[in-house]
Amino acid sequence: MVLQNSALLQTQSFINNKWVAARSGKTFKVLNPANGAVVANVAECTEAETEAAIKAASKAFVLWRKKTAKERGALMRKWYELVMANADDLALLMTTEQGKPVAEAKGEIVYGASFIEWFAEEARRIYGEVIPTPLNDRRIITVRQPIGVVGAITPWNFPVSMITRKISPAIAAGCTVVIKPASQTPLSALALAWLAAEAGIPEGVINVITSTDAAGIGQMLTSHPLVMKISFTGSTKIGKLLMQQSASTVKKVSLELGGNAPLIVFNDADTDVAVKGTIASKYRNAGQTCVCANRIFVQEKIYNSFIKKYRNAVKALKVGDGTEAGVQIGPLIDEDAVKKVNRLLKDAVKRGADITVGGEGHGLGKLFFQPTVIEDCTRKMTVFSEEIFGPVSAIYKFTTDEEAIDLANDTEYGLAAYFFTQNLNRTWHVAEALDYGIVGINEGIVSHAEAPFGGMKESGIGREGSRHGIEEYVEVKYLCMGGL
Ligand code: SIN
């Protein structure tokens, strides 16, 4: 990997705008999932460095919150511009540690930067209110104030945008942050932090702790009295644990957790739009997103025309090392991910599913998997209830709208859902009946800084992005002025 701006490749934790090695001197390896090569040896930090970062963030909070919203927004705008100016390097860095094709990685850099830009602007719109008084001798006013130090725990599947989606609203509001990025993808996080410092964001406002000890760092962030808020993206299992741990000091939590997205193709859908939208939703990041179509329900009458085109579209997807031109599907993140896909496929086939495209590992290497289609899926299969997180389309046939809605809502998850139809009545009926925080209608990609991203049920708490995103990082304070 040769970067034009070599300063973007950093390997130590970032505390108080300084690079910090682990006190133990230990490091861990970051591997390129496409070929297993060691990309970097990164500081293996512990609770001690995390506590130093929390203290730095707490000290910085005193001054950062006093800056005007306009001042904070202006610094964030500079950060946004630096991220965009370094987008090619950041994309290459991301592909090298995460595996997604470089064009997709560049798309993520632009998506990630859009949160910085959006919240730089939103900083000036954190309004309070004047509430009509019930008594003439007093007035009721609210102000919104930054909550304090935020602990942000972020995943490997979106190494940049899941960080900016959390920390941009936080710092726009006047909070300071300690980020624990996934140990598979710390390099993108460190590059982002360095660019923030270059933009002039003061010391202690953004801190990054690198470590493979997710449990230890998570415990420290969720139990430390100086941390006021936890924001996490990852599995429902870990989200529940962090929520439990945060209870001891009654921290505010935002959780963006697992999904089991239904995607429904109704008889009256435009087949080409449905195929394009399903491919976009299912195969983004090789199927490794929380909003990937996990269960694809196709109505009887459109089934044959849809599936013929869909199989061809899946067969045409180009698999390979993400740095090679034209590649659309990179490797999975690690061997556990490949094992999970194989386990789900085995179970589905045992219970009657038919593999019609792909179905096994790819000759390119042990983390590559063939884009796969399995048909005749049923509720009894594990693939119906578990998030696949791989390039496998599980297809189910259905007859009535009621059946589709029942199938779609039959899960403890409620993050994203999609459906394809050209009928207006059906559009409203189905959109309102789906128990999901996000619904894509004739569209497979729904992620925008301007829109509220988040789930219902066990998919999480809170919304990220949009004007709602900033609410997660402020306290509403009520001022009662009496004696008037
Ligand atoms: C996720 O998979 O967690 C995030 C996907 C997105 O922001 O589009």
GROMACS .gro file of C-alpha atoms and ligand atoms in nm:
model
  492
    1MET     CA    1   0.000   0.000   0.000
    2VAL     CA    2   0.158   0.330  -0.108
    3LEU     CA    3  -0.019   0.640   0.021
    4GLN     CA    4   0.036   0.985  -0.131
    5ASN     CA    5   0.013   1.127   0.221
    6SER     CA    6   0.219   0.886   0.431
    7ALA     CA    7   0.125   1.069   0.756
    8LEU     CA    8  -0.218   0.903   0.728
    9LEU     CA    9  -0.070   0.567   0.826
   10GLN     CA   10  -0.044   0.580   1.206
   11THR     CA   11  -0.010   0.288   1.445
   12GLN     CA   12  -0.042   0.426   1.797
   13SER     CA   13  -0.336   0.541   2.003
   14PHE     CA   14  -0.428   0.910   1.974
   15ILE     CA   15  -0.466   1.078   2.314
   16ASN     CA   16  -0.472   1.455   2.362
   17ASN     CA   17  -0.358   1.496   1.998
   18LYS     CA   18  -0.045   1.289   2.064
   19TRP     CA   19   0.054   0.945   1.939
   20VAL     CA   20   0.078   0.710   2.236
   21ALA     CA   21   0.233   0.362   2.243
   22ALA     CA   22   0.093   0.094   2.474
   23ARG     CA   23   0.256   0.121   2.818
   24SER     CA   24   0.332  -0.250   2.789
   25GLY     CA   25   0.506  -0.193   2.456
   26LYS     CA   26   0.279  -0.458   2.304
   27THR     CA   27   0.130  -0.439   1.956
   28PHE     CA   28  -0.124  -0.637   1.755
   29LYS     CA   29  -0.133  -0.715   1.384
   30VAL     CA   30  -0.375  -0.564   1.136
   31LEU     CA   31  -0.417  -0.804   0.844
   32ASN     CA   32  -0.523  -0.750   0.484
   33PRO     CA   33  -0.822  -0.989   0.447
   34ALA     CA   34  -0.755  -1.027   0.073
   35ASN     CA   35  -0.418  -1.196   0.121
   36GLY     CA   36  -0.345  -1.230   0.493
   37ALA     CA   37  -0.046  -0.992   0.474
   38VAL     CA   38   0.040  -0.785   0.782
   39VAL     CA   39  -0.055  -0.423   0.707
   40ALA     CA   40   0.066  -0.275   1.038
   41ASN     CA   41   0.153  -0.349   1.399
   42VAL     CA   42  -0.069  -0.133   1.616
   43ALA     CA   43  -0.044  -0.034   1.983
   44GLU     CA   44  -0.218  -0.288   2.210
   45CYS     CA   45  -0.356  -0.045   2.467
   46THR     CA   46  -0.540  -0.129   2.785
   47GLU     CA   47  -0.765   0.024   3.051
   48ALA     CA   48  -0.475   0.248   3.165
   49GLU     CA   49  -0.447   0.430   2.831
   50THR     CA   50  -0.826   0.440   2.805
   51GLU     CA   51  -0.850   0.614   3.140
   52ALA     CA   52  -0.587   0.866   3.026
   53ALA     CA   53  -0.796   0.933   2.715
   54ILE     CA   54  -1.114   0.976   2.922
   55LYS     CA   55  -0.937   1.226   3.148
   56ALA     CA   56  -0.800   1.416   2.845
   57ALA     CA   57  -1.150   1.426   2.695
   58SER     CA   58  -1.297   1.546   3.025
   59LYS     CA   59  -1.043   1.827   3.051
   60ALA     CA   60  -1.096   1.928   2.688
   61PHE     CA   61  -1.474   1.936   2.738
   62VAL     CA   62  -1.443   2.244   2.962
   63LEU     CA   63  -1.303   2.457   2.677
   64TRP     CA   64  -1.464   2.288   2.376
   65ARG     CA   65  -1.819   2.338   2.504
   66LYS     CA   66  -1.744   2.708   2.552
   67LYS     CA   67  -1.661   2.761   2.185
   68THR     CA   68  -1.950   2.902   1.992
   69ALA     CA   69  -2.139   2.663   1.767
   70LYS     CA   70  -2.010   2.863   1.473
   71GLU     CA   71  -1.648   2.813   1.584
   72ARG     CA   72  -1.698   2.439   1.630
   73GLY     CA   73  -1.875   2.417   1.295
   74ALA     CA   74  -1.593   2.603   1.117
   75LEU     CA   75  -1.328   2.361   1.252
   76MET     CA   76  -1.543   2.066   1.154
   77ARG     CA   77  -1.585   2.211   0.805
   78LYS     CA   78  -1.202   2.218   0.773
   79TRP     CA   79  -1.190   1.857   0.889
   80TYR     CA   80  -1.451   1.764   0.626
   81GLU     CA   81  -1.244   1.933   0.355
   82LEU     CA   82  -0.928   1.750   0.462
   83VAL     CA   83  -1.109   1.414   0.460
   84MET     CA   84  -1.237   1.484   0.108
   85ALA     CA   85  -0.892   1.602  -0.009
   86ASN     CA   86  -0.740   1.275   0.120
   87ALA     CA   87  -1.027   1.054   0.001
   88ASP     CA   88  -0.819   0.840  -0.237
   89ASP     CA   89  -0.562   0.756   0.030
   90LEU     CA   90  -0.829   0.693   0.293
   91ALA     CA   91  -1.012   0.460   0.053
   92LEU     CA   92  -0.695   0.262  -0.018
   93LEU     CA   93  -0.621   0.238   0.354
   94MET     CA   94  -0.973   0.113   0.418
   95THR     CA   95  -0.961  -0.148   0.140
   96THR     CA   96  -0.628  -0.272   0.269
   97GLU     CA   97  -0.750  -0.332   0.625
   98GLN     CA   98  -1.118  -0.411   0.558
   99GLY     CA   99  -1.130  -0.570   0.213
  100LYS     CA  100  -1.416  -0.380   0.044
  101PRO     CA  101  -1.354  -0.278  -0.320
  102VAL     CA  102  -1.172   0.053  -0.345
  103ALA     CA  103  -1.460   0.222  -0.533
  104GLU     CA  104  -1.694   0.120  -0.252
  105ALA     CA  105  -1.440   0.235   0.007
  106LYS     CA  106  -1.424   0.574  -0.167
  107GLY     CA  107  -1.804   0.582  -0.150
  108GLU     CA  108  -1.778   0.521   0.223
  109ILE     CA  109  -1.526   0.805   0.265
  110VAL     CA  110  -1.768   1.043   0.092
  111TYR     CA  111  -2.059   0.904   0.298
  112GLY     CA  112  -1.852   0.932   0.619
  113ALA     CA  113  -1.742   1.288   0.535
  114SER     CA  114  -2.104   1.386   0.471
  115PHE     CA  115  -2.177   1.338   0.844
  116ILE     CA  116  -1.896   1.580   0.934
  117GLU     CA  117  -2.032   1.834   0.685
  118TRP     CA  118  -2.394   1.790   0.794
  119PHE     CA  119  -2.327   1.820   1.167
  120ALA     CA  120  -2.084   2.111   1.116
  121GLU     CA  121  -2.391   2.291   0.983
  122GLU     CA  122  -2.633   2.151   1.242
  123ALA     CA  123  -2.415   2.281   1.529
  124ARG     CA  124  -2.580   2.623   1.485
  125ARG     CA  125  -2.930   2.481   1.505
  126ILE     CA  126  -2.925   2.329   1.853
  127TYR     CA  127  -3.219   2.538   1.963
  128GLY     CA  128  -3.390   2.578   2.298
  129GLU     CA  129  -3.751   2.684   2.340
  130VAL     CA  130  -3.977   2.924   2.528
  131ILE     CA  131  -4.283   2.744   2.665
  132PRO     CA  132  -4.609   2.933   2.734
  133THR     CA  133  -4.622   2.980   3.111
  134PRO     CA  134  -4.903   2.847   3.333
  135LEU     CA  135  -4.840   3.133   3.587
  136ASN     CA  136  -4.790   3.502   3.508
  137ASP     CA  137  -4.504   3.552   3.755
  138ARG     CA  138  -4.274   3.302   3.587
  139ARG     CA  139  -4.131   3.202   3.250
  140ILE     CA  140  -4.035   2.855   3.124
  141ILE     CA  141  -3.734   2.816   2.896
  142THR     CA  142  -3.530   2.516   2.778
  143VAL     CA  143  -3.170   2.506   2.656
  144ARG     CA  144  -2.986   2.212   2.501
  145GLN     CA  145  -2.641   2.148   2.643
  146PRO     CA  146  -2.368   1.898   2.550
  147ILE     CA  147  -2.385   1.581   2.755
  148GLY     CA  148  -2.010   1.552   2.822
  149VAL     CA  149  -1.752   1.284   2.741
  150VAL     CA  150  -1.878   1.024   2.491
  151GLY     CA  151  -1.746   0.669   2.452
  152ALA     CA  152  -1.789   0.556   2.089
  153ILE     CA  153  -1.740   0.186   2.010
  154THR     CA  154  -1.737   0.122   1.637
  155PRO     CA  155  -1.738  -0.181   1.401
  156TRP     CA  156  -1.508  -0.306   1.124
  157ASN     CA  157  -1.765  -0.312   0.843
  158PHE     CA  158  -1.774   0.070   0.803
  159PRO     CA  159  -1.438   0.182   0.950
  160VAL     CA  160  -1.492   0.554   0.874
  161SER     CA  161  -1.862   0.633   0.848
  162MET     CA  162  -1.967   0.464   1.173
  163ILE     CA  163  -1.711   0.685   1.350
  164THR     CA  164  -1.811   1.011   1.183
  165ARG     CA  165  -2.183   0.932   1.225
  166LYS     CA  166  -2.127   0.923   1.602
  167ILE     CA  167  -1.857   1.175   1.672
  168SER     CA  168  -1.969   1.451   1.433
  169PRO     CA  169  -2.297   1.520   1.619
  170ALA     CA  170  -2.111   1.475   1.948
  171ILE     CA  171  -1.841   1.735   1.883
  172ALA     CA  172  -2.085   1.967   1.704
  173ALA     CA  173  -2.289   1.975   2.025
  174GLY     CA  174  -1.977   2.049   2.232
  175CYS     CA  175  -1.902   1.698   2.362
  176THR     CA  176  -1.560   1.533   2.350
  177VAL     CA  177  -1.502   1.168   2.255
  178VAL     CA  178  -1.301   0.855   2.318
  179ILE     CA  179  -1.330   0.615   2.025
  180LYS     CA  180  -1.257   0.243   2.042
  181PRO     CA  181  -1.247   0.128   1.678
  182ALA     CA  182  -1.267  -0.240   1.586
  183SER     CA  183  -0.927  -0.408   1.614
  184GLN     CA  184  -0.955  -0.529   1.253
  185THR     CA  185  -0.975  -0.170   1.121
  186PRO     CA  186  -0.799   0.081   1.351
  187LEU     CA  187  -0.595   0.248   1.076
  188SER     CA  188  -0.889   0.433   0.921
  189ALA     CA  189  -0.985   0.566   1.266
  190LEU     CA  190  -0.632   0.689   1.337
  191ALA     CA  191  -0.610   0.861   0.996
  192LEU     CA  192  -0.942   1.038   1.065
  193ALA     CA  193  -0.822   1.157   1.405
  194TRP     CA  194  -0.498   1.288   1.259
  195LEU     CA  195  -0.691   1.486   0.995
  196ALA     CA  196  -0.913   1.631   1.269
  197ALA     CA  197  -0.603   1.756   1.452
  198GLU     CA  198  -0.465   1.897   1.125
  199ALA     CA  199  -0.794   2.084   1.085
  200GLY     CA  200  -0.734   2.251   1.421
  201ILE     CA  201  -0.972   2.051   1.641
  202PRO     CA  202  -0.809   2.103   1.983
  203GLU     CA  203  -0.628   1.844   2.190
  204GLY     CA  204  -0.843   1.604   2.387
  205VAL     CA  205  -1.159   1.657   2.179
  206ILE     CA  206  -1.110   1.340   1.972
  207ASN     CA  207  -0.916   1.046   2.122
  208VAL     CA  208  -0.871   0.698   1.974
  209ILE     CA  209  -0.775   0.387   2.172
  210THR     CA  210  -0.643   0.091   1.974
  211SER     CA  211  -0.673  -0.253   2.132
  212THR     CA  212  -0.789  -0.610   2.072
  213ASP     CA  213  -0.935  -0.613   2.424
  214ALA     CA  214  -1.284  -0.496   2.327
  215ALA     CA  215  -1.431  -0.634   2.651
  216GLY     CA  216  -1.182  -0.455   2.879
  217ILE     CA  217  -1.202  -0.120   2.699
  218GLY     CA  218  -1.581  -0.150   2.675
  219GLN     CA  219  -1.601  -0.217   3.050
  220MET     CA  220  -1.384   0.088   3.123
  221LEU     CA  221  -1.587   0.319   2.899
  222THR     CA  222  -1.924   0.196   3.026
  223SER     CA  223  -1.833   0.214   3.395
  224HIS     CA  224  -1.615   0.527   3.415
  225PRO     CA  225  -1.794   0.809   3.601
  226LEU     CA  226  -1.649   1.076   3.368
  227VAL     CA  227  -1.810   0.916   3.061
  228MET     CA  228  -2.167   1.040   3.022
  229LYS     CA  229  -2.276   0.862   2.707
  230ILE     CA  230  -2.206   0.541   2.517
  231SER     CA  231  -2.269   0.507   2.146
  232PHE     CA  232  -2.219   0.162   1.996
  233THR     CA  233  -2.263  -0.002   1.657
  234GLY     CA  234  -2.231  -0.379   1.648
  235SER     CA  235  -2.410  -0.697   1.746
  236THR     CA  236  -2.727  -0.711   1.957
  237LYS     CA  237  -2.548  -0.945   2.200
  238ILE     CA  238  -2.270  -0.694   2.274
  239GLY     CA  239  -2.515  -0.403   2.270
  240LYS     CA  240  -2.716  -0.566   2.549
  241LEU     CA  241  -2.399  -0.619   2.751
  242LEU     CA  242  -2.285  -0.258   2.709
  243MET     CA  243  -2.634  -0.140   2.806
  244GLN     CA  244  -2.621  -0.350   3.122
  245GLN     CA  245  -2.274  -0.219   3.208
  246SER     CA  246  -2.384   0.140   3.145
  247ALA     CA  247  -2.666   0.098   3.394
  248SER     CA  248  -2.424   0.110   3.689
  249THR     CA  249  -2.359   0.481   3.626
  250VAL     CA  250  -2.690   0.548   3.443
  251LYS     CA  251  -2.530   0.654   3.118
  252LYS     CA  252  -2.731   0.759   2.818
  253VAL     CA  253  -2.688   0.497   2.541
  254SER     CA  254  -2.732   0.490   2.165
  255LEU     CA  255  -2.723   0.144   2.013
  256GLU     CA  256  -2.721   0.054   1.644
  257LEU     CA  257  -2.740  -0.324   1.655
  258GLY     CA  258  -2.813  -0.626   1.440
  259GLY     CA  259  -3.067  -0.652   1.161
  260ASN     CA  260  -3.258  -0.921   0.975
  261ALA     CA  261  -3.384  -0.710   0.688
  262PRO     CA  262  -3.678  -0.838   0.485
  263LEU     CA  263  -3.695  -0.735   0.120
  264ILE     CA  264  -4.032  -0.792  -0.046
  265VAL     CA  265  -4.088  -0.802  -0.423
  266PHE     CA  266  -4.460  -0.772  -0.498
  267ASN     CA  267  -4.625  -0.894  -0.821
  268ASP     CA  268  -4.665  -0.536  -0.944
  269ALA     CA  269  -4.298  -0.438  -0.897
  270ASP     CA  270  -4.085  -0.321  -1.187
  271THR     CA  271  -3.865  -0.631  -1.218
  272ASP     CA  272  -3.553  -0.446  -1.330
  273VAL     CA  273  -3.581  -0.191  -1.048
  274ALA     CA  274  -3.635  -0.476  -0.799
  275VAL     CA  275  -3.334  -0.676  -0.924
  276LYS     CA  276  -3.108  -0.367  -0.918
  277GLY     CA  277  -3.227  -0.262  -0.572
  278THR     CA  278  -3.194  -0.613  -0.428
  279ILE     CA  279  -2.840  -0.655  -0.562
  280ALA     CA  280  -2.744  -0.313  -0.421
  281SER     CA  281  -2.886  -0.391  -0.078
  282LYS     CA  282  -2.769  -0.753  -0.055
  283TYR     CA  283  -2.417  -0.735  -0.197
  284ARG     CA  284  -2.297  -0.402  -0.054
  285ASN     CA  285  -1.976  -0.473   0.137
  286ALA     CA  286  -2.002  -0.843   0.037
  287GLY     CA  287  -2.322  -0.869   0.240
  288GLN     CA  288  -2.157  -0.742   0.558
  289THR     CA  289  -2.390  -0.459   0.662
  290CYS     CA  290  -2.662  -0.446   0.926
  291VAL     CA  291  -2.906  -0.325   0.661
  292CYS     CA  292  -2.830  -0.587   0.392
  293ALA     CA  293  -3.141  -0.770   0.263
  294ASN     CA  294  -3.129  -1.085   0.475
  295ARG     CA  295  -3.459  -1.245   0.367
  296ILE     CA  296  -3.585  -1.188   0.013
  297PHE     CA  297  -3.960  -1.257  -0.025
  298VAL     CA  298  -4.085  -1.278  -0.384
  299GLN     CA  299  -4.455  -1.300  -0.473
  300GLU     CA  300  -4.573  -1.598  -0.680
  301LYS     CA  301  -4.663  -1.430  -1.009
  302ILE     CA  302  -4.340  -1.230  -1.048
  303TYR     CA  303  -4.118  -1.508  -0.912
  304ASN     CA  304  -4.000  -1.661  -1.240
  305SER     CA  305  -3.921  -1.337  -1.419
  306PHE     CA  306  -3.750  -1.189  -1.111
  307ILE     CA  307  -3.540  -1.492  -1.024
  308LYS     CA  308  -3.412  -1.548  -1.377
  309LYS     CA  309  -3.275  -1.193  -1.396
  310TYR     CA  310  -3.157  -1.201  -1.035
  311ARG     CA  311  -2.954  -1.521  -1.077
  312ASN     CA  312  -2.784  -1.369  -1.384
  313ALA     CA  313  -2.708  -1.046  -1.199
  314VAL     CA  314  -2.551  -1.241  -0.909
  315LYS     CA  315  -2.347  -1.459  -1.146
  316ALA     CA  316  -2.212  -1.142  -1.310
  317LEU     CA  317  -2.069  -0.999  -0.986
  318LYS     CA  318  -1.689  -0.979  -1.000
  319VAL     CA  319  -1.509  -1.120  -0.695
  320GLY     CA  320  -1.150  -1.028  -0.610
  321ASP     CA  321  -0.895  -0.823  -0.421
  322GLY     CA  322  -1.062  -0.487  -0.364
  323THR     CA  323  -0.768  -0.296  -0.508
  324GLU     CA  324  -0.820  -0.454  -0.853
  325ALA     CA  325  -1.021  -0.265  -1.111
  326GLY     CA  326  -1.385  -0.364  -1.153
  327VAL     CA  327  -1.404  -0.585  -0.843
  328GLN     CA  328  -1.749  -0.570  -0.677
  329ILE     CA  329  -1.716  -0.834  -0.402
  330GLY     CA  330  -1.411  -0.844  -0.177
  331PRO     CA  331  -1.317  -1.101   0.087
  332LEU     CA  332  -1.509  -1.155   0.409
  333ILE     CA  333  -1.349  -1.008   0.719
  334ASP     CA  334  -1.219  -1.330   0.878
  335GLU     CA  335  -1.247  -1.707   0.898
  336ASP     CA  336  -1.534  -1.693   1.149
  337ALA     CA  337  -1.740  -1.502   0.893
  338VAL     CA  338  -1.677  -1.773   0.631
  339LYS     CA  339  -1.761  -2.047   0.883
  340LYS     CA  340  -2.090  -1.875   0.967
  341VAL     CA  341  -2.193  -1.852   0.601
  342ASN     CA  342  -2.109  -2.222   0.551
  343ARG     CA  343  -2.305  -2.318   0.864
  344LEU     CA  344  -2.615  -2.128   0.751
  345LEU     CA  345  -2.597  -2.276   0.401
  346LYS     CA  346  -2.557  -2.629   0.533
  347ASP     CA  347  -2.857  -2.591   0.762
  348ALA     CA  348  -3.072  -2.441   0.482
  349VAL     CA  349  -2.985  -2.720   0.238
  350LYS     CA  350  -3.053  -2.984   0.504
  351ARG     CA  351  -3.399  -2.832   0.552
  352GLY     CA  352  -3.483  -2.824   0.181
  353ALA     CA  353  -3.325  -2.514   0.026
  354ASP     CA  354  -3.182  -2.532  -0.324
  355ILE     CA  355  -2.850  -2.362  -0.410
  356THR     CA  356  -2.897  -2.215  -0.758
  357VAL     CA  357  -2.590  -1.987  -0.778
  358GLY     CA  358  -2.251  -2.025  -0.608
  359GLY     CA  359  -2.264  -2.197  -0.270
  360GLU     CA  360  -1.903  -2.233  -0.170
  361GLY     CA  361  -1.571  -2.065  -0.106
  362HIS     CA  362  -1.399  -1.894  -0.397
  363GLY     CA  363  -1.070  -2.018  -0.542
  364LEU     CA  364  -0.910  -1.675  -0.483
  365GLY     CA  365  -0.838  -1.742  -0.118
  366LYS     CA  366  -0.978  -1.867   0.209
  367LEU     CA  367  -1.178  -1.551   0.292
  368PHE     CA  368  -1.343  -1.518  -0.050
  369PHE     CA  369  -1.692  -1.660  -0.094
  370GLN     CA  370  -1.890  -1.703  -0.415
  371PRO     CA  371  -2.193  -1.474  -0.451
  372THR     CA  372  -2.469  -1.722  -0.377
  373VAL     CA  373  -2.844  -1.763  -0.425
  374ILE     CA  374  -3.049  -2.018  -0.230
  375GLU     CA  375  -3.416  -2.074  -0.314
  376ASP     CA  376  -3.714  -2.250  -0.153
  377CYS     CA  377  -3.618  -2.106   0.185
  378THR     CA  378  -3.863  -2.138   0.477
  379ARG     CA  379  -3.914  -2.003   0.827
  380LYS     CA  380  -3.773  -2.325   0.974
  381MET     CA  381  -3.422  -2.251   0.849
  382THR     CA  382  -3.164  -2.075   1.068
  383VAL     CA  383  -3.104  -1.836   0.780
  384PHE     CA  384  -3.455  -1.697   0.846
  385SER     CA  385  -3.368  -1.581   1.196
  386GLU     CA  386  -2.991  -1.510   1.189
  387GLU     CA  387  -2.809  -1.225   1.022
  388ILE     CA  388  -2.607  -1.383   0.735
  389PHE     CA  389  -2.337  -1.113   0.704
  390GLY     CA  390  -2.211  -1.265   0.380
  391PRO     CA  391  -2.284  -1.269   0.005
  392VAL     CA  392  -2.580  -1.509   0.021
  393SER     CA  393  -2.930  -1.429  -0.106
  394ALA     CA  394  -3.195  -1.637   0.071
  395ILE     CA  395  -3.514  -1.637  -0.140
  396TYR     CA  396  -3.866  -1.720  -0.015
  397LYS     CA  397  -4.187  -1.740  -0.220
  398PHE     CA  398  -4.512  -1.593  -0.086
  399THR     CA  399  -4.873  -1.549  -0.201
  400THR     CA  400  -5.058  -1.269  -0.016
  401ASP     CA  401  -4.961  -0.926   0.122
  402GLU     CA  402  -5.062  -1.036   0.473
  403GLU     CA  403  -4.831  -1.336   0.449
  404ALA     CA  404  -4.540  -1.113   0.338
  405ILE     CA  405  -4.593  -0.868   0.626
  406ASP     CA  406  -4.622  -1.151   0.875
  407LEU     CA  407  -4.300  -1.311   0.747
  408ALA     CA  408  -4.120  -0.975   0.743
  409ASN     CA  409  -4.214  -0.888   1.103
  410ASP     CA  410  -4.145  -1.237   1.239
  411THR     CA  411  -3.811  -1.147   1.400
  412GLU     CA  412  -3.681  -0.973   1.711
  413TYR     CA  413  -3.494  -0.727   1.485
  414GLY     CA  414  -3.633  -0.405   1.339
  415LEU     CA  415  -3.360  -0.209   1.161
  416ALA     CA  416  -3.420  -0.189   0.783
  417ALA     CA  417  -3.683  -0.332   0.549
  418TYR     CA  418  -3.736  -0.290   0.175
  419PHE     CA  419  -4.018  -0.350  -0.068
  420PHE     CA  420  -4.082  -0.308  -0.437
  421THR     CA  421  -4.425  -0.223  -0.580
  422GLN     CA  422  -4.579   0.029  -0.818
  423ASN     CA  423  -4.910   0.044  -0.633
  424LEU     CA  424  -4.970   0.351  -0.418
  425ASN     CA  425  -5.224   0.193  -0.180
  426ARG     CA  426  -4.996  -0.101  -0.119
  427THR     CA  427  -4.702   0.134  -0.064
  428TRP     CA  428  -4.872   0.307   0.229
  429HIS     CA  429  -5.030  -0.006   0.372
  430VAL     CA  430  -4.703  -0.203   0.374
  431ALA     CA  431  -4.481   0.090   0.483
  432GLU     CA  432  -4.702   0.144   0.788
  433ALA     CA  433  -4.728  -0.224   0.874
  434LEU     CA  434  -4.355  -0.299   0.878
  435ASP     CA  435  -4.201  -0.288   1.228
  436TYR     CA  436  -3.874  -0.131   1.114
  437GLY     CA  437  -3.696   0.198   1.175
  438ILE     CA  438  -3.596   0.234   0.808
  439VAL     CA  439  -3.804   0.134   0.505
  440GLY     CA  440  -3.667   0.147   0.150
  441ILE     CA  441  -3.945   0.167  -0.110
  442ASN     CA  442  -3.830   0.076  -0.462
  443GLU     CA  443  -3.479   0.149  -0.332
  444GLY     CA  444  -3.204  -0.073  -0.192
  445ILE     CA  445  -2.966   0.194  -0.056
  446VAL     CA  446  -3.112   0.410   0.219
  447SER     CA  447  -2.813   0.563   0.398
  448HIS     CA  448  -2.775   0.943   0.398
  449ALA     CA  449  -2.644   1.195   0.650
  450GLU     CA  450  -2.971   1.386   0.614
  451ALA     CA  451  -3.186   1.085   0.717
  452PRO     CA  452  -3.241   0.927   1.061
  453PHE     CA  453  -3.073   0.585   1.077
  454GLY     CA  454  -3.174   0.346   1.355
  455GLY     CA  455  -3.381   0.050   1.455
  456MET     CA  456  -3.682  -0.067   1.652
  457LYS     CA  457  -3.709  -0.373   1.878
  458GLU     CA  458  -3.371  -0.543   1.946
  459SER     CA  459  -3.204  -0.351   1.663
  460GLY     CA  460  -3.129  -0.060   1.888
  461ILE     CA  461  -3.203   0.267   2.058
  462GLY     CA  462  -3.171   0.616   1.914
  463ARG     CA  463  -3.119   0.762   1.570
  464GLU     CA  464  -2.798   0.864   1.393
  465GLY     CA  465  -2.773   1.124   1.116
  466SER     CA  466  -3.036   1.389   1.038
  467ARG     CA  467  -3.143   1.659   1.284
  468HIS     CA  468  -3.241   1.379   1.525
  469GLY     CA  469  -2.878   1.258   1.547
  470ILE     CA  470  -2.769   1.552   1.759
  471GLU     CA  471  -3.039   1.484   2.021
  472GLU     CA  472  -2.838   1.181   2.134
  473TYR     CA  473  -2.558   1.412   2.255
  474VAL     CA  474  -2.747   1.688   2.436
  475GLU     CA  475  -2.934   1.724   2.761
  476VAL     CA  476  -3.247   1.936   2.767
  477LYS     CA  477  -3.220   2.173   3.062
  478TYR     CA  478  -3.532   2.350   3.188
  479LEU     CA  479  -3.494   2.699   3.334
  480CYS     CA  480  -3.779   2.835   3.544
  481MET     CA  481  -3.755   3.213   3.596
  482GLY     CA  482  -3.975   3.327   3.884
  483GLY     CA  483  -4.060   3.648   4.072
  484LEU     CA  484  -4.156   3.836   3.755
  485SIN     C1  485  -2.429  -0.073   0.924
  485SIN     O1  486  -2.425  -0.173   0.859
  485SIN     O2  487  -2.421  -0.079   1.046
  485SIN     C2  488  -2.442   0.066   0.865
  485SIN     C3  489  -2.484   0.069   0.726
  485SIN     C4  490  -2.506   0.208   0.673
  485SIN     O3  491  -2.480   0.309   0.738
  485SIN     O4  492  -2.554   0.216   0.561
   0.00000   0.00000   0.00000
